[in-house]
CSV table of C-alpha atoms in Angstrom, one decimal:
chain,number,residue,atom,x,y,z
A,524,UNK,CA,8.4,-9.4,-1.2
A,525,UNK,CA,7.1,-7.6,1.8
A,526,UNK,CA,5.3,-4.5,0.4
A,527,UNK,CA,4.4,-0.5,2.5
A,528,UNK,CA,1.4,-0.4,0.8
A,529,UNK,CA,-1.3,2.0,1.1
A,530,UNK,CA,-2.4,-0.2,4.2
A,531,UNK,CA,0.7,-0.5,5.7
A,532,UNK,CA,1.1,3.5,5.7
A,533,UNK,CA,-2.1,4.6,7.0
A,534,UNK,CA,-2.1,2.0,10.2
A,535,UNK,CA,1.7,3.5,11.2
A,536,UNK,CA,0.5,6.6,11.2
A,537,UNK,CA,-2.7,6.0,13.0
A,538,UNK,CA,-0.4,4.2,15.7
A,539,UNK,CA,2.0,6.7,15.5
A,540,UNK,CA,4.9,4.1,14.1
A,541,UNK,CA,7.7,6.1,13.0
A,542,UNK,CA,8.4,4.0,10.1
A,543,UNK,CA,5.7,2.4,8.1
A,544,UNK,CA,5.6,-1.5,9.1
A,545,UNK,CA,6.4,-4.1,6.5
A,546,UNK,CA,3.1,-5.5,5.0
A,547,UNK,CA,2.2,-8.7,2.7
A,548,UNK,CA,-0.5,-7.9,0.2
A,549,UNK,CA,-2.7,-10.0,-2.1
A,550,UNK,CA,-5.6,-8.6,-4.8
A,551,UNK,CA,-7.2,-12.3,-5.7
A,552,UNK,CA,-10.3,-11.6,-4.8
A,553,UNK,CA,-11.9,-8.4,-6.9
A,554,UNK,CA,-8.0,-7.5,-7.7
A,555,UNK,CA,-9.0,-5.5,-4.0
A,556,UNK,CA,-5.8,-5.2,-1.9
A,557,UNK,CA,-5.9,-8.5,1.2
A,558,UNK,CA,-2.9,-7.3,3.5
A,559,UNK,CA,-1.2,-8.1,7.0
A,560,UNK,CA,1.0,-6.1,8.6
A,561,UNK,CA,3.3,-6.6,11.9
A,562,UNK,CA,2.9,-3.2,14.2
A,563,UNK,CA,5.5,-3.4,17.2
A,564,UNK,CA,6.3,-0.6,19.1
A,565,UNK,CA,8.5,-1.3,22.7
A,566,UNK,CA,8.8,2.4,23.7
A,567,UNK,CA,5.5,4.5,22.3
A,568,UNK,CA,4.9,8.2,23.1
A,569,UNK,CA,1.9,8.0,25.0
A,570,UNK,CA,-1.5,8.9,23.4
A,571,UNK,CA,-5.0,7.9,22.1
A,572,UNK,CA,-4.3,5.7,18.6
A,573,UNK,CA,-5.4,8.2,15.5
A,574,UNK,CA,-8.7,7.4,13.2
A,575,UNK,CA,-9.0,5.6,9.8
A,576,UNK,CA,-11.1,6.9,7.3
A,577,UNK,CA,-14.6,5.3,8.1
A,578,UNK,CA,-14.9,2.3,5.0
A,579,UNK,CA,-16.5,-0.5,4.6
A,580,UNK,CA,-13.6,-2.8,5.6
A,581,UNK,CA,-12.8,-5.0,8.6
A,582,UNK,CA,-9.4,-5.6,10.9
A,583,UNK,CA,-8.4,-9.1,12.2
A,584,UNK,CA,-6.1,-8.6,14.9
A,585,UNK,CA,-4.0,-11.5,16.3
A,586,UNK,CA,-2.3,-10.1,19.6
A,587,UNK,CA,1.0,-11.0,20.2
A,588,UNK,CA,2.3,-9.3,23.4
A,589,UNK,CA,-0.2,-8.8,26.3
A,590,UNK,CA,-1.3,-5.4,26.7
A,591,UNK,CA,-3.3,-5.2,30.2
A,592,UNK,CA,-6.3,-2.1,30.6
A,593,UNK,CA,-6.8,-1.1,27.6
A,594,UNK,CA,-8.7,1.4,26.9
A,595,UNK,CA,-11.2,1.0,23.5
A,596,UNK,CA,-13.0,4.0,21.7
A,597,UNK,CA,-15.7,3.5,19.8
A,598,UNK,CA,-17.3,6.6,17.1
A,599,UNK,CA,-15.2,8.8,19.6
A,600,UNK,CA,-16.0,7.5,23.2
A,601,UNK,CA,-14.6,5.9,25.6
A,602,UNK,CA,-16.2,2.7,26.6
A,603,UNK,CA,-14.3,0.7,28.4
A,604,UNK,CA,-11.0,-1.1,29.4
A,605,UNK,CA,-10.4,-4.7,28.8
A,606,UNK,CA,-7.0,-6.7,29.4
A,607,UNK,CA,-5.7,-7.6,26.1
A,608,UNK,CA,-3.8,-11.0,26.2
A,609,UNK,CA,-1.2,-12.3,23.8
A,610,UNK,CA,-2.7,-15.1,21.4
A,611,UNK,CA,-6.5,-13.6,21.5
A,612,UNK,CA,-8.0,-12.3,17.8
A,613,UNK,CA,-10.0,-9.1,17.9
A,614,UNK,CA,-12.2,-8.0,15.0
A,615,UNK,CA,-12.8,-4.1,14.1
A,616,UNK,CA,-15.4,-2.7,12.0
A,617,UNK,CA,-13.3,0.3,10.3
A,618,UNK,CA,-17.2,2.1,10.4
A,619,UNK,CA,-16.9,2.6,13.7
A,620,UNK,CA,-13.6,4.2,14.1
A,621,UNK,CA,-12.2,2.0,16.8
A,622,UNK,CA,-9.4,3.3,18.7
A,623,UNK,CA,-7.4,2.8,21.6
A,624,UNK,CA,-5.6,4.6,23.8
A,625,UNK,CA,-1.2,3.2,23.2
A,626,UNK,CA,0.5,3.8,27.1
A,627,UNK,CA,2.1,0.1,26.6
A,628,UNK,CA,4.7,-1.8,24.2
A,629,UNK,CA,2.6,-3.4,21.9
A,630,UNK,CA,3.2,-5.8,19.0
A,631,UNK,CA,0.6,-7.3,17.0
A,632,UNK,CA,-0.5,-8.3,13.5
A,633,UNK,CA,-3.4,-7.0,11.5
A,634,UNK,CA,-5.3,-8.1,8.7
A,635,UNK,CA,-7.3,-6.1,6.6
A,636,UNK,CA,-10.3,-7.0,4.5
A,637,UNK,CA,-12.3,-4.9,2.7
A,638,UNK,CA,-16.1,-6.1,2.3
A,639,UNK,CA,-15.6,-6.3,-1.0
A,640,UNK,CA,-12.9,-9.5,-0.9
A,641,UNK,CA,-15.7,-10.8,1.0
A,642,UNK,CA,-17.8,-10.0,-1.6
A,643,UNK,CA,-15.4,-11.7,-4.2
A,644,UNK,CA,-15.2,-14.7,-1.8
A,645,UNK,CA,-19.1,-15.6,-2.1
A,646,UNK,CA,-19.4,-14.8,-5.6
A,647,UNK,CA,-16.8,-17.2,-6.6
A,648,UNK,CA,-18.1,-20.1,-4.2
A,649,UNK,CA,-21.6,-18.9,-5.6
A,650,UNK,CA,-22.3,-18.9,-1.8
A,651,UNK,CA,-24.7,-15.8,-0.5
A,652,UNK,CA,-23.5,-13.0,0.6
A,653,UNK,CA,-21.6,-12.9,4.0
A,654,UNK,CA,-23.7,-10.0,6.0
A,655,UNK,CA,-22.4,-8.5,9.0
A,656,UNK,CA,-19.0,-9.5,11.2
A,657,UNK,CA,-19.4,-10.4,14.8
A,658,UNK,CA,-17.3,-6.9,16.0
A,659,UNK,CA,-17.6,-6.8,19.3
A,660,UNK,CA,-15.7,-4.1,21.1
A,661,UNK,CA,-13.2,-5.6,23.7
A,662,UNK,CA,-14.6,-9.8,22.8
A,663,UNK,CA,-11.0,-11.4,22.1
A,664,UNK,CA,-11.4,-15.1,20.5
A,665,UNK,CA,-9.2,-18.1,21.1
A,666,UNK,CA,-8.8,-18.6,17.2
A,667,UNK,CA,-6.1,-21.5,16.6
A,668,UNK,CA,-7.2,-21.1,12.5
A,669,UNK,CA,-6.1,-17.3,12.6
A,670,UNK,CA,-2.8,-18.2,15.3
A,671,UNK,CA,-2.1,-20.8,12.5
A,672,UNK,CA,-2.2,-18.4,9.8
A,673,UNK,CA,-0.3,-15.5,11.5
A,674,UNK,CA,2.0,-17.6,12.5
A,675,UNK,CA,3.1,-18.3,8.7
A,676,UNK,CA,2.8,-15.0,7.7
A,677,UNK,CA,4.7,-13.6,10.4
A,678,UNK,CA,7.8,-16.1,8.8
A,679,UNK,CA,6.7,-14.7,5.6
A,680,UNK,CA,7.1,-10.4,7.0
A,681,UNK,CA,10.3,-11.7,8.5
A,682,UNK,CA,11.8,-13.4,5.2
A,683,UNK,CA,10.2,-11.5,2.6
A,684,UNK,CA,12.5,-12.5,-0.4
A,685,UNK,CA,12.0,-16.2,0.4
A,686,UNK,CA,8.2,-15.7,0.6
A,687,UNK,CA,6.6,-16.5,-3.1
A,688,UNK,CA,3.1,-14.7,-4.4
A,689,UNK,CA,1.4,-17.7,-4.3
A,690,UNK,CA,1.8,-18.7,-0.6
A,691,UNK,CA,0.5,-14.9,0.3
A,692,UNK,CA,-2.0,-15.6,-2.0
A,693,UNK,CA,-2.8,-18.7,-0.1
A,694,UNK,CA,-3.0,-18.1,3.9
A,695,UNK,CA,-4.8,-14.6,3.0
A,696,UNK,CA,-7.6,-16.0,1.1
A,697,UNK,CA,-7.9,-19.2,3.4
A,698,UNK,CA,-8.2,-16.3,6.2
A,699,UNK,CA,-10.7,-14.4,4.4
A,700,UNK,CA,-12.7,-17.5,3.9
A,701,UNK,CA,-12.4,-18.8,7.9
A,702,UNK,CA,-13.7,-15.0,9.0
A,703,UNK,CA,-16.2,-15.0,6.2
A,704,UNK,CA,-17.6,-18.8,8.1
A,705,UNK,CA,-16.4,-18.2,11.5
A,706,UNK,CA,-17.8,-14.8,12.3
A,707,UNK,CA,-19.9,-14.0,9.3
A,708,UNK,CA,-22.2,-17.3,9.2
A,709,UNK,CA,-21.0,-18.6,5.8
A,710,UNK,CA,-21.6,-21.8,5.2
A,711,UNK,CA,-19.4,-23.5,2.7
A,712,UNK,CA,-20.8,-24.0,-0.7
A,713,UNK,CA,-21.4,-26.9,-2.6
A,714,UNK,CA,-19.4,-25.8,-5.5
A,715,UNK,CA,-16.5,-28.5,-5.1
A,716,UNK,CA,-13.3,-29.2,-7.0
A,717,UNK,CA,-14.1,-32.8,-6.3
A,718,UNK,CA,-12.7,-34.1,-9.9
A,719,UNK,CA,-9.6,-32.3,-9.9
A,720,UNK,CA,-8.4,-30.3,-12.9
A,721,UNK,CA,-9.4,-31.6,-16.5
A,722,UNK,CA,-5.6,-33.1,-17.9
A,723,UNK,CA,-5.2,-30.0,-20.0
A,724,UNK,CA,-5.9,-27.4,-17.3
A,725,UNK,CA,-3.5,-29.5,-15.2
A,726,UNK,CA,-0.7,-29.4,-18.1
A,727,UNK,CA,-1.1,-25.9,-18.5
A,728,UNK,CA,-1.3,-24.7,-14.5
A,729,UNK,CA,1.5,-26.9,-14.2
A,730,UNK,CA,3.6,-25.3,-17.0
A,731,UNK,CA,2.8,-21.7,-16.0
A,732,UNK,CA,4.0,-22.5,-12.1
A,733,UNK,CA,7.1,-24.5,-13.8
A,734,UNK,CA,7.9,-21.2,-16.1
A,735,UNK,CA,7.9,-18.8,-13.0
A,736,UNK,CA,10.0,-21.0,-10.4
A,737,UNK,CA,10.8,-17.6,-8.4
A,738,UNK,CA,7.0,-17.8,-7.5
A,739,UNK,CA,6.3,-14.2,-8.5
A,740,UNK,CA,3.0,-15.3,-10.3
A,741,UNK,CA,0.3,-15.2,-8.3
A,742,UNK,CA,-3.1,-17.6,-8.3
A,743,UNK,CA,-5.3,-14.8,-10.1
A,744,UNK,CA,-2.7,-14.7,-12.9
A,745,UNK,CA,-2.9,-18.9,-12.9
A,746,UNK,CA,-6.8,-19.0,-12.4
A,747,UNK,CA,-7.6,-16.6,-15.4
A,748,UNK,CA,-5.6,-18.5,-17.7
A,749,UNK,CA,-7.7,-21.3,-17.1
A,750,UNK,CA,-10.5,-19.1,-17.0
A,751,UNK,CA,-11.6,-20.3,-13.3
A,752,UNK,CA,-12.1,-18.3,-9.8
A,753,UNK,CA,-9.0,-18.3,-7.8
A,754,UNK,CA,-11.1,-20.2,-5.4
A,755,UNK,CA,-12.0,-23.2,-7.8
A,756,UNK,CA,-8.6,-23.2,-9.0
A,757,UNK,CA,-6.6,-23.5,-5.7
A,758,UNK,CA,-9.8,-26.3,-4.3
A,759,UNK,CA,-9.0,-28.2,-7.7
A,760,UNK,CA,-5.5,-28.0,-7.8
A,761,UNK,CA,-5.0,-29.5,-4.7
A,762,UNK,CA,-7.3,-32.1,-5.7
A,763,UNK,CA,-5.5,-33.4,-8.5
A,764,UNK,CA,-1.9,-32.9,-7.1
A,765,UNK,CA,-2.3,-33.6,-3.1
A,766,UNK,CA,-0.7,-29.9,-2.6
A,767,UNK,CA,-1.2,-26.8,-2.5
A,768,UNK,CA,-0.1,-24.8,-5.8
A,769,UNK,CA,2.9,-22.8,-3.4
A,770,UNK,CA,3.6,-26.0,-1.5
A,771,UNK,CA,3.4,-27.8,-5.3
A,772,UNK,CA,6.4,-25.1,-6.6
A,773,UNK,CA,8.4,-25.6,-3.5
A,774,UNK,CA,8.6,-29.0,-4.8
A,775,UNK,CA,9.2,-28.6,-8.4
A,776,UNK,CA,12.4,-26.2,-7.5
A,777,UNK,CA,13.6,-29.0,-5.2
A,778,UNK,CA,13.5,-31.3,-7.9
A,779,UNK,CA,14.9,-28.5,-10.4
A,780,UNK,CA,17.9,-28.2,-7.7
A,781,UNK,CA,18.3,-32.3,-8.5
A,782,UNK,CA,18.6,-32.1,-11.9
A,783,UNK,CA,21.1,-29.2,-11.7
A,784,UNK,CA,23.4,-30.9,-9.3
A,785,UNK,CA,22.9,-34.6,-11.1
A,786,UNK,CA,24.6,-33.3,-14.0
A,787,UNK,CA,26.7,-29.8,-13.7
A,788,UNK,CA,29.1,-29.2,-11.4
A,789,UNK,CA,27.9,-25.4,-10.3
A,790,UNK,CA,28.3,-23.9,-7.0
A,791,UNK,CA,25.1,-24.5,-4.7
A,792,UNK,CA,24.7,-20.7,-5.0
A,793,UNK,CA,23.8,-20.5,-8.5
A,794,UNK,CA,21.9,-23.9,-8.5
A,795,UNK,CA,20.0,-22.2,-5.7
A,796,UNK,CA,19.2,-19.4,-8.2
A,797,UNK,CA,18.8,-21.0,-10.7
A,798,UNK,CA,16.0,-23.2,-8.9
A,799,UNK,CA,14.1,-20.5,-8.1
A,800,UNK,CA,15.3,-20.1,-4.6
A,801,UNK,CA,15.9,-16.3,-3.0
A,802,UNK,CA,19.3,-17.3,-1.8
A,803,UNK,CA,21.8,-20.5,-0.8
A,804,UNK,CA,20.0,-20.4,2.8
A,805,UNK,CA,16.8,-20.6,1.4
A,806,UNK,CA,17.7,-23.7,-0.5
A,807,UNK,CA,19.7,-25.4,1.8
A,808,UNK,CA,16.5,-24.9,4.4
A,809,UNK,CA,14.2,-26.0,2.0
A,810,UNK,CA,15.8,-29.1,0.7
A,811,UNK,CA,16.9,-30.1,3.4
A,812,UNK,CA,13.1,-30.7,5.1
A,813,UNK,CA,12.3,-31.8,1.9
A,814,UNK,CA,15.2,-34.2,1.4
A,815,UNK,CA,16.2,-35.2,4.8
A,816,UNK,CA,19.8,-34.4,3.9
A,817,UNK,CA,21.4,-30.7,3.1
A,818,UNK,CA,22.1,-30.0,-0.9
A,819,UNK,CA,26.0,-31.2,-0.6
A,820,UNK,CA,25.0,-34.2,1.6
A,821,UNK,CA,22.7,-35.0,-1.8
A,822,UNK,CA,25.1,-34.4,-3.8
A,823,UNK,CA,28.4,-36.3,-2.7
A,824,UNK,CA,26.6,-39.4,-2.0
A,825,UNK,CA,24.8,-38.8,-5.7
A,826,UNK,CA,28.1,-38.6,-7.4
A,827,UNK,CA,29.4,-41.2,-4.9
A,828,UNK,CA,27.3,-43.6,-6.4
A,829,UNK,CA,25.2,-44.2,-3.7
């Protein structure tokens, strides 16, 4: 599911990738395109990074690989050199052209979010609007949220066909909403999901997810259904179900994966299809943390009786 994307394509080229890097991209807030992308490059032709066209957009950058004097440009100057170490998040305010010049390997991931998801965010939470992003040139943050959340999406870029919409959907807008509070002063709203779904939005969230086990829905589609904000929808469901709607399909394919081996003798390669899984891997990973035992463990001792 990994995706080039606009995104994707413009930062290779301003970091003078030779190949576009793989990129994970969500539009549930505004339908405005949330992405992160992995940039690594372990032999780069010397040079000073290129520009993006100045927007009003942010990038969330979770260093992965130390990168020690670097030099930062700011509306094309110099300013200074900072040592850049692996684990530290640095936020860019695309108005300012930030730069740097690349003389090292480097490998990071970057998150982009236009002001308008942020936007989206506070008119769904009916929250007031976040106003401006602590960007401060060469300021790296010890951010254990945004290590959390790279860290899953990094497993996502790296196993793209196993990665559902939903999960995406997910981690980006829980990012968007931890910059939105953590840099941009948000404070939560007191819009809460604290009932839960009413039964018949529950019946019918619960029979779109079951309809699409491949997870190629994603929460907008789910939300406007029920006619709710993606944000309500994902605070409530999780309410009435104790998961997660991505964490809540992983569960029902599991379960699917029972049924199918309970009563059909089919290889575990097309019960993993079947199920909704990308491959026999993927399932057998899966079910197993799920289970405690691997698929054929399940099912021998199933069929055995016990």
């Amino acid at each position: 599911m990994t995706q080039t994307g606009a995104f994707g394509q413009r930062l290779g080229q301003v970091l003078h990738l030779k190949d576009a890097p793989p990129s994970l991209i969500t539009r549930s807030l505004r339908s405005v395109e949330l992405v992160v992308t992995e940039t690594r490059d372990d032999n780069p032709v010397p040079g000073l990074s290129g520009s993006f066209s100045a927007e009003d957009a942010f990038l969330v950058s979770l260093k992965l690989r130390d990168f020690p004097e670097c030099e930062l440009w700011e509306n094309g100057k110099c300013l200074m050199k900072r040592d850049v170490p692996a684990g530290a998040t640095y936020l860019y305010d695309l108005k300012r052209d930030p730069r740097y010049v690349i003389d090292k390997p480097f490998h990071s991931l970057f998150f982009y979010l236009p002001r308008s998801a942020l936007d989206g965010l506070t008119e769904q939470s009916r929250t007031p609007r976040v106003g401006e992003i602590a960007c401060e040139l060469g300021v790296g943050h010890d951010d254990t949220v945004i290590r959390h959340i790279g860290a899953s999406l990094q497993q996502g870029l790296r196993r793209p066909d196993e990665t559902n919409q939903l999960f995406i959907d997910h981690m980006m807008l829980a990012l968007t909403a931890h910059v939105a509070q953590a840099y941009g002063g948000l404070r939560p709203g007191t819009e809460l999901a604290r009932g839960g779904l009413a039964p018949w939005q529950m019946k019918r969230a619960c029979e779109r997810l079951e309809s699409d086990l491949g997870g190629t829905l994603s929460l907008q589609q789910v939300a406007a259904e029920l006619d709710l904000s993606v944000s309500y929808f994902s605070r409530a469901f999780r309410v009435s179900t104790g998961l997660p709607p991505h964490q809540w399909l992983l569960r029902q394919r599991v379960k699917a994966a029972k049924q199918l081996m309970a009563v059909r003798d089919l290889p575990l390669s097309e019960i993993a299809m079947s199920a909704g899984f990308a491959n026999q891997s993927h399932f057998t990973r899966v079910f197993s943390f799920a289970v405690g035992v691997s698929p054929g463990t399940w099912r021998r001792e199933k069929h055995s009786g016990r």
